[in-house]
Amino acid sequence: MACPAMNDRLRALLASLLAFDTTSRASNLALIQFIDDYLTDRGVTTQWLHDDSGKKANLYARLGPDDAGGVMLSGHTDVVPVEGQNWSVPPFALTERDGRCYGRGSADMKGFIACVLASLDDFLQQPLRMPLHLAFSYDEEVGCLGVRSLIAMLNASAAKPAMCIVGEPTGMQPVYGHKGKRAVRCRVQGLACHSAYTHQGVNAIHYAGRLIAHLLHQETALKQRDERFKPPYSTLQVGTIQGGTALNIVPETCQFDVEWRTLPDTDAQILYDSVRHFAEAELMPEMQRIDPSCNIVFQPLSDYPGLLTDPQTDVARWLAQWSGQDDFTTVAFGTEGGLFNETGIAILVCGPGSMEQGHKADEFVSVEQLERCMSMLKNLCQWMAVTAGNARSDYRLTLLRGKLQPTVKCHPGRLRQGDAGRGIVGQHRQHARHVAFGRRHAMQGITSAKQYQVSGFNGQLSDRLLFIQHGCHARIIHLARIGIPQIFHILKPPAAGWFLHQ
């Protein structure tokens, strides 16, 4: 039974996306081509970033003005396998039942991608005051491999976004943090012999056991706690192990996989280096005294950093406004957000569905969750759109990140020593002079004129301040929305604000 409350376009898009088998081992090019066709049919320019095999690709697109800053919506296109799971519905098809949409990837995370595409026309039908970026990656499920080339492209760009919403399933609750992960495969190469002559062999399982014991000792040392996470400390575990052929043969090989899930402030490299040093400095010399061919090899499997974005920043307040949820939290699973965050982009995670439904048989996302995601994107679109209220004097709002810039300490509407303005938007000298002349303020002897925009207590970037350096005098012109400037004298020389970017 179809869900009548579900948007027809959204339903069709979700059905199309679920029909592609984009298990990480397979190509995602057919799905990427589908998204590309959908975007280019609407006049949106796209960019593909292929992997070395040419069988997979990221897709990047950009709408709106060619400015720096703006908002990026990010999602991965690959899904986990369905083999060995007892599905009651076809996994690569949309099945609607009792307000739920079933299919592999419905929650993780094709539901979010479908919502982004379904809302695209809203963003295209009105001018935007800042760019909207779209980023769809491959191979997230096997170590966040694909997104790295996309991040390299963004780092090389002069116009990368200021913030990013990663649409992983969070129940539409804004998420500001998660742990990082480092996974490694360890292979111990010993020397086989008859078990009656163990002194002639090198028991690979025994040496693997000593490595695991070292790891368990390391786990007891991970005492740093952060109560914002569950569990509130870094963890490690050995998840798989294989070795040996028969009880009467000294095992020649043993292999195990280990993972660390670390708090954002914990350096997983130090933990990894510790076990490698133990293997190379203590175990391998013992093994090679019996046979020089014995060794221990470590193979990286996956590695991504943790995420911790201050929930008190403007970007967090904006997401709370768009999503209608101001109760921020952390999650136990990882995302591509930690990697995006290393570019200087402010990252938050928020998307439809629950990870409790992901990665298992009969994966689903509820229609209610999809509707809430559509509502968030609608609010984002309205916030980004040029309107009479936010485009006064032909001023274009741009979110920028970069070096700290000097500014006055003030809040909209008044100047008070010790207050801090936040959210500098840009420097438009020509525009600043135009506004000042338009208001007939004395401009003789001006050495500089810079327009800053600050955020009020509600996080909205709406009020503008014009800072004029006039000889030895400095003054602030507050450009209120009603268009009547109020003049404030600066109590002290301009000082650096704590969240000011140009």
XYZ file of C-alpha atoms in Angstrom:
502
model
C 0.000 0.000 0.000
C 1.362 3.400 -0.955
C 1.665 6.104 1.682
C -0.664 8.924 0.573
C 1.130 11.572 2.642
C 4.379 10.987 0.805
C 5.350 13.456 -1.896
C 4.985 11.799 -5.329
C 8.312 13.143 -6.565
C 10.051 12.005 -3.410
C 8.497 8.555 -3.730
C 9.619 8.207 -7.347
C 13.150 9.361 -6.543
C 13.492 7.034 -3.573
C 12.221 4.107 -5.647
C 14.744 4.885 -8.377
C 17.675 5.182 -5.969
C 16.827 1.978 -4.104
C 16.659 0.063 -7.393
C 20.410 0.528 -7.926
C 22.526 -2.155 -6.266
C 25.333 0.060 -5.024
C 26.843 -2.392 -2.562
C 30.370 -1.125 -1.926
C 31.946 -3.963 -3.910
C 29.944 -2.925 -7.021
C 30.068 0.097 -9.313
C 27.922 3.104 -8.447
C 28.186 4.717 -11.890
C 24.607 3.922 -12.930
C 23.259 5.704 -9.860
C 25.647 8.633 -10.334
C 24.477 8.914 -13.950
C 20.860 8.988 -12.744
C 21.626 11.845 -10.343
C 23.668 13.620 -13.015
C 20.783 13.430 -15.502
C 18.381 14.757 -12.875
C 20.645 17.735 -12.154
C 21.707 18.574 -15.704
C 18.091 18.423 -16.890
C 17.579 21.351 -14.526
C 20.596 23.279 -15.748
C 22.910 22.336 -12.880
C 26.559 21.760 -13.784
C 28.084 18.627 -12.265
C 31.578 17.285 -11.734
C 32.566 13.616 -11.489
C 35.584 12.359 -9.543
C 36.388 8.753 -10.497
C 38.359 6.180 -8.560
C 41.460 4.608 -10.094
C 39.457 1.764 -11.628
C 36.994 4.102 -13.318
C 34.116 2.009 -11.950
C 33.087 4.373 -9.165
C 32.692 8.120 -8.861
C 31.837 10.984 -6.560
C 29.487 13.645 -7.869
C 29.773 17.316 -6.940
C 27.414 20.108 -7.961
C 26.914 23.742 -7.076
C 23.915 26.079 -7.281
C 23.629 29.808 -6.729
C 26.255 32.562 -6.819
C 29.944 31.900 -7.501
C 30.970 33.013 -4.041
C 32.921 31.381 -1.279
C 30.921 29.942 1.568
C 27.412 28.616 1.560
C 26.010 25.288 2.667
C 26.891 21.785 1.454
C 24.570 18.762 1.627
C 26.525 15.511 1.682
C 25.622 11.844 1.370
C 27.199 8.535 0.358
C 25.736 6.394 -2.412
C 27.044 2.956 -1.409
C 25.248 0.443 0.807
C 26.204 -2.652 2.804
C 25.589 -6.181 1.447
C 22.291 -8.062 1.828
C 23.791 -11.569 1.658
C 23.115 -13.679 4.734
C 20.167 -11.531 5.817
C 16.573 -12.768 5.920
C 14.637 -10.105 4.014
C 10.837 -10.284 3.818
C 10.749 -7.728 0.978
C 12.925 -7.266 -2.129
C 16.005 -5.384 -0.858
C 16.619 -3.398 -4.057
C 13.095 -2.084 -4.521
C 10.824 0.321 -2.655
C 8.174 -1.388 -0.545
C 5.757 0.879 1.324
C 3.907 -0.532 4.307
C 2.367 1.030 7.412
C 4.066 4.376 6.941
C 7.477 2.840 6.325
C 9.616 2.702 3.188
C 11.646 -0.517 3.019
C 14.749 -1.210 0.947
C 18.524 -1.465 1.288
C 19.830 2.053 1.820
C 16.440 3.571 2.661
C 17.804 4.759 6.019
C 21.545 4.681 5.278
C 21.344 6.927 3.319
C 19.426 7.064 0.053
C 16.422 8.505 1.861
C 18.377 11.695 2.503
C 19.671 11.850 -1.080
C 16.103 11.438 -2.366
C 14.973 14.347 -0.163
C 17.800 16.562 -1.449
C 16.897 15.831 -5.071
C 13.165 16.251 -4.407
C 13.770 19.702 -2.897
C 16.108 20.839 -5.676
C 13.459 22.705 -7.662
C 12.724 24.887 -4.626
C 16.357 26.034 -4.586
C 16.353 26.621 -8.351
C 13.141 28.627 -8.476
C 14.498 31.608 -6.552
C 17.789 33.494 -6.394
C 20.101 32.356 -3.627
C 22.228 34.758 -1.598
C 24.907 32.092 -1.115
C 25.849 28.882 -2.934
C 24.357 25.465 -2.273
C 26.833 22.593 -2.698
C 25.885 18.949 -3.289
C 28.376 16.140 -2.637
C 27.605 12.452 -3.199
C 30.396 9.955 -2.528
C 31.267 6.281 -2.978
C 32.781 3.657 -0.636
C 31.825 5.256 2.655
C 30.843 1.875 4.061
C 34.333 0.431 3.558
C 36.395 3.161 5.191
C 35.258 6.529 3.800
C 37.503 5.966 0.796
C 35.734 7.843 -1.975
C 35.161 11.151 -0.234
C 38.901 11.822 0.075
C 39.285 12.882 -3.562
C 36.255 15.122 -3.175
C 37.823 16.724 -0.112
C 41.075 17.274 -2.022
C 39.095 19.076 -4.708
C 37.388 21.294 -2.119
C 40.724 22.113 -0.481
C 42.070 23.260 -3.842
C 39.034 25.446 -4.455
C 38.861 29.119 -3.569
C 35.109 28.817 -3.062
C 34.539 25.915 -0.701
C 31.477 25.855 1.557
C 31.413 27.247 5.058
C 29.270 24.514 6.559
C 28.087 21.033 5.672
C 25.137 18.891 6.705
C 25.985 15.197 6.460
C 22.620 13.466 6.066
C 23.351 10.223 7.922
C 20.310 8.800 9.767
C 19.986 10.574 13.130
C 16.207 10.610 13.493
C 16.434 14.231 12.302
C 18.147 15.126 15.580
C 21.149 17.417 15.028
C 24.455 15.719 15.839
C 27.639 17.639 16.615
C 30.059 14.821 17.371
C 31.131 11.229 16.895
C 34.205 9.113 17.554
C 36.952 8.403 15.063
C 37.933 4.943 13.854
C 41.184 3.210 12.935
C 40.965 -0.408 11.712
C 44.016 -2.563 10.980
C 44.639 -6.147 9.847
C 47.635 -7.855 11.440
C 49.210 -10.899 9.772
C 51.768 -12.956 11.680
C 54.039 -15.150 9.554
C 55.599 -17.955 11.591
C 57.271 -21.262 10.785
C 55.355 -24.551 10.653
C 56.662 -27.845 12.011
C 55.458 -31.002 13.756
C 53.926 -30.193 17.124
C 56.290 -32.686 18.771
C 59.174 -30.341 17.911
C 57.737 -26.934 18.788
C 61.215 -25.556 19.472
C 61.949 -25.827 15.742
C 58.967 -23.728 14.700
C 57.534 -20.262 15.267
C 53.943 -20.424 16.499
C 52.099 -17.639 14.699
C 49.043 -17.953 16.957
C 51.157 -17.555 20.091
C 52.755 -14.372 18.770
C 49.368 -13.057 17.640
C 48.123 -13.756 21.168
C 50.939 -11.704 22.651
C 50.020 -8.833 20.332
C 46.389 -9.081 21.405
C 47.436 -9.117 25.067
C 49.415 -5.930 24.428
C 46.296 -4.396 22.879
C 44.174 -5.354 25.886
C 46.736 -3.746 28.171
C 46.520 -0.646 25.967
C 42.738 -0.633 26.412
C 43.078 -0.329 30.184
C 45.174 2.803 29.629
C 42.412 4.554 27.670
C 41.090 6.348 30.716
C 40.303 9.719 29.178
C 36.571 10.294 29.524
C 34.114 12.533 27.731
C 30.579 12.134 29.046
C 29.134 13.516 25.823
C 29.837 10.158 24.153
C 28.528 6.637 24.751
C 30.558 4.914 26.036
C 32.402 7.977 27.368
C 35.894 6.705 26.483
C 37.862 5.313 23.557
C 37.512 1.588 22.857
C 39.311 -1.152 20.963
C 38.369 -4.676 20.015
C 39.727 -7.609 18.027
C 36.827 -8.615 15.815
C 38.112 -11.539 13.720
C 40.966 -14.030 13.951
C 42.080 -16.960 11.786
C 45.063 -19.269 12.111
C 46.366 -22.804 12.146
C 45.597 -25.928 10.129
C 45.677 -28.841 12.590
C 46.372 -29.464 16.257
C 49.533 -31.433 15.545
C 51.062 -28.690 13.364
C 52.699 -25.561 14.755
C 50.662 -22.820 13.021
C 52.500 -20.988 10.279
C 50.152 -18.013 9.979
C 47.647 -16.118 12.071
C 45.645 -13.069 11.080
C 43.386 -10.816 13.120
C 41.557 -7.522 12.638
C 41.518 -4.839 15.320
C 39.749 -1.493 15.505
C 40.075 1.543 17.725
C 37.107 3.893 18.174
C 38.587 7.013 19.665
C 37.288 10.191 21.226
C 37.866 13.208 18.960
C 40.749 14.397 21.142
C 42.504 10.997 21.173
C 45.205 10.394 18.572
C 44.668 6.917 17.093
C 48.070 7.109 15.416
C 49.776 6.955 18.809
C 47.838 3.799 19.700
C 48.673 2.209 16.346
C 52.356 3.147 16.633
C 52.490 1.564 20.086
C 51.434 -1.891 18.900
C 53.680 -1.694 15.845
C 56.667 -0.781 18.003
C 55.951 -3.729 20.312
C 55.793 -6.073 17.309
C 58.925 -4.753 15.604
C 61.101 -4.163 18.664
C 60.237 -7.206 20.790
C 58.388 -9.936 18.913
C 59.976 -9.968 15.476
C 63.592 -10.232 16.736
C 62.563 -13.335 18.726
C 60.846 -14.867 15.699
C 63.674 -14.114 13.283
C 66.298 -15.722 15.513
C 64.634 -19.012 14.578
C 63.866 -18.127 10.967
C 64.636 -14.785 9.243
C 61.552 -15.102 7.021
C 59.190 -14.716 9.983
C 57.559 -11.314 10.306
C 54.508 -9.320 11.375
C 52.757 -7.129 8.815
C 50.088 -4.498 9.485
C 47.595 -3.568 6.779
C 45.411 -0.448 7.264
C 41.728 -1.155 6.595
C 40.026 2.137 7.389
C 40.791 5.397 9.086
C 38.680 8.473 9.725
C 38.863 11.123 12.439
C 36.262 11.944 15.019
C 33.985 14.955 14.842
C 33.349 17.583 17.487
C 31.636 20.810 16.430
C 30.786 23.376 19.088
C 26.961 23.223 19.466
C 26.960 26.868 20.588
C 28.184 28.251 17.253
C 26.013 30.075 14.751
C 25.986 27.128 12.336
C 24.505 24.932 15.065
C 21.848 27.518 15.848
C 20.972 27.756 12.173
C 20.560 23.977 11.880
C 18.369 24.009 14.981
C 16.233 26.635 13.272
C 15.967 24.693 9.996
C 15.330 21.289 11.587
C 13.102 22.505 14.399
C 15.317 20.583 16.847
C 17.637 22.296 19.317
C 18.552 19.176 21.309
C 21.997 18.362 19.930
C 23.662 15.034 20.624
C 26.530 12.724 19.651
C 26.340 9.328 17.935
C 28.289 6.096 18.252
C 28.781 5.519 14.526
C 31.215 7.399 12.309
C 30.615 9.556 9.253
C 32.496 11.353 6.502
C 31.994 14.487 8.591
C 35.266 14.007 10.460
C 37.173 14.122 7.168
C 35.217 17.124 5.867
C 35.916 18.891 9.151
C 39.672 18.763 8.500
C 39.126 21.153 5.564
C 37.950 23.906 7.921
C 34.295 23.404 7.005
C 31.915 23.425 9.985
C 30.220 20.011 10.056
C 26.941 18.842 11.553
C 25.101 15.572 10.978
C 21.328 15.392 10.540
C 19.228 13.084 8.413
C 16.088 10.936 8.264
C 15.841 7.453 9.725
C 17.752 5.597 12.384
C 20.993 3.655 12.231
C 19.186 1.031 14.315
C 17.324 0.164 11.111
C 20.417 0.380 8.912
C 22.702 -2.518 7.993
C 20.055 -5.156 8.765
C 17.292 -7.088 7.009
C 14.154 -5.104 6.146
C 15.928 -1.767 6.507
C 13.418 1.078 6.443
C 12.871 4.796 6.880
C 9.525 6.160 8.000
C 7.522 8.559 5.853
C 7.346 10.869 8.872
C 11.152 11.083 8.931
C 11.301 11.849 5.209
C 8.698 14.584 5.637
C 10.707 16.135 8.464
C 13.798 16.111 6.260
C 11.864 17.805 3.458
C 10.704 20.433 5.945
C 14.297 21.077 7.053
C 15.414 21.527 3.451
C 12.489 23.860 2.770
C 13.500 26.008 5.742
C 17.103 25.990 4.547
C 15.979 27.106 1.097
C 13.967 29.990 2.543
C 16.929 31.032 4.688
C 19.275 31.004 1.680
C 16.883 32.788 -0.672
C 17.220 36.469 -1.531
C 14.243 38.338 -0.091
C 13.334 41.989 0.423
C 14.435 41.734 4.036
C 17.887 40.292 3.508
C 18.842 41.883 0.177
C 18.478 45.548 1.165
C 21.021 47.802 -0.566
C 21.903 44.916 -2.895
C 23.930 43.303 -0.131
C 24.728 39.608 -0.688
C 25.131 37.463 2.381
C 28.118 35.145 2.200
C 29.344 32.722 4.813
C 33.119 32.856 4.918
C 35.782 31.074 6.907
C 39.419 32.088 7.161
C 41.658 34.422 9.088
C 40.489 36.351 12.103
C 39.801 39.952 11.217
C 39.764 43.011 13.503
C 36.344 44.392 14.314
C 34.557 46.344 17.018
C 33.146 44.632 20.065
C 29.406 45.171 19.828
C 25.985 43.617 19.500
C 23.336 44.856 17.045
C 21.645 47.989 18.246
C 24.085 49.029 20.930
C 27.770 49.240 21.717
C 29.060 47.984 25.006
C 32.591 47.337 26.126
C 33.228 43.613 26.539
C 30.536 42.405 24.133
C 31.572 40.402 21.087
C 30.060 40.549 17.625
C 29.996 37.238 15.763
C 29.769 36.083 12.152
C 31.590 38.566 9.970
C 30.171 38.216 6.480
C 32.393 40.203 4.222
C 34.138 43.385 3.292
C 32.490 45.441 0.563
C 34.298 48.759 0.447
C 32.498 50.147 -2.574
C 29.143 49.224 -1.085
C 30.113 50.636 2.294
C 31.022 54.008 0.769
C 27.803 53.999 -1.238
C 25.710 53.503 1.890
C 27.584 56.180 3.779
C 27.275 58.768 0.992
C 23.628 57.842 0.578
C 23.022 58.783 4.193
C 24.991 62.028 3.740
C 27.462 61.388 6.508
C 30.624 63.485 6.463
C 33.193 61.431 4.603
C 36.125 63.823 4.421
C 39.434 62.264 5.387
C 38.141 58.705 5.446
C 40.996 56.222 5.427
C 38.872 53.064 5.258
C 35.284 51.948 5.215
C 34.361 48.364 5.960
C 30.956 46.793 6.291
C 30.581 43.978 8.801
C 27.564 41.887 9.592
C 26.986 40.507 13.066
C 24.617 37.962 14.489
C 22.044 38.777 17.098
C 21.092 36.613 20.036
C 18.905 34.413 17.811
C 21.812 33.547 15.512
C 20.274 35.300 12.513
C 22.706 37.220 10.351
C 20.483 40.211 9.738
C 21.865 43.437 11.196
C 24.680 45.326 9.511
C 27.390 47.516 10.940
C 29.416 49.976 8.893
C 32.810 50.658 10.457
C 34.282 53.951 9.272
C 37.836 54.985 10.080
C 37.845 58.793 9.795
C 41.260 60.200 10.574
C 41.763 59.610 14.265
C 38.054 59.022 14.775
C 36.308 55.682 14.437
C 32.582 55.284 14.391
C 29.954 52.642 13.866
C 26.869 53.162 11.740
C 24.197 50.631 12.617
C 22.121 49.961 9.513
C 18.842 48.774 10.975
C 16.336 46.894 8.859
C 14.128 49.969 8.721
C 16.972 51.727 6.951
C 17.580 54.410 9.595
C 21.243 54.484 10.613
C 22.178 54.969 14.230
C 25.671 56.240 15.027
C 27.723 54.827 17.874
C 31.191 55.958 18.874
C 33.694 53.205 19.529
C 34.646 52.899 23.162
C 38.045 51.405 22.376
C 40.111 50.556 19.284
C 38.831 47.625 17.218
C 39.704 44.245 18.681
C 39.551 40.751 17.282
C 36.238 38.996 17.777
C 36.116 35.328 18.695
C 34.027 34.060 15.746
C 34.927 36.484 13.008
C 35.914 35.222 9.580
C 36.664 36.835 6.259
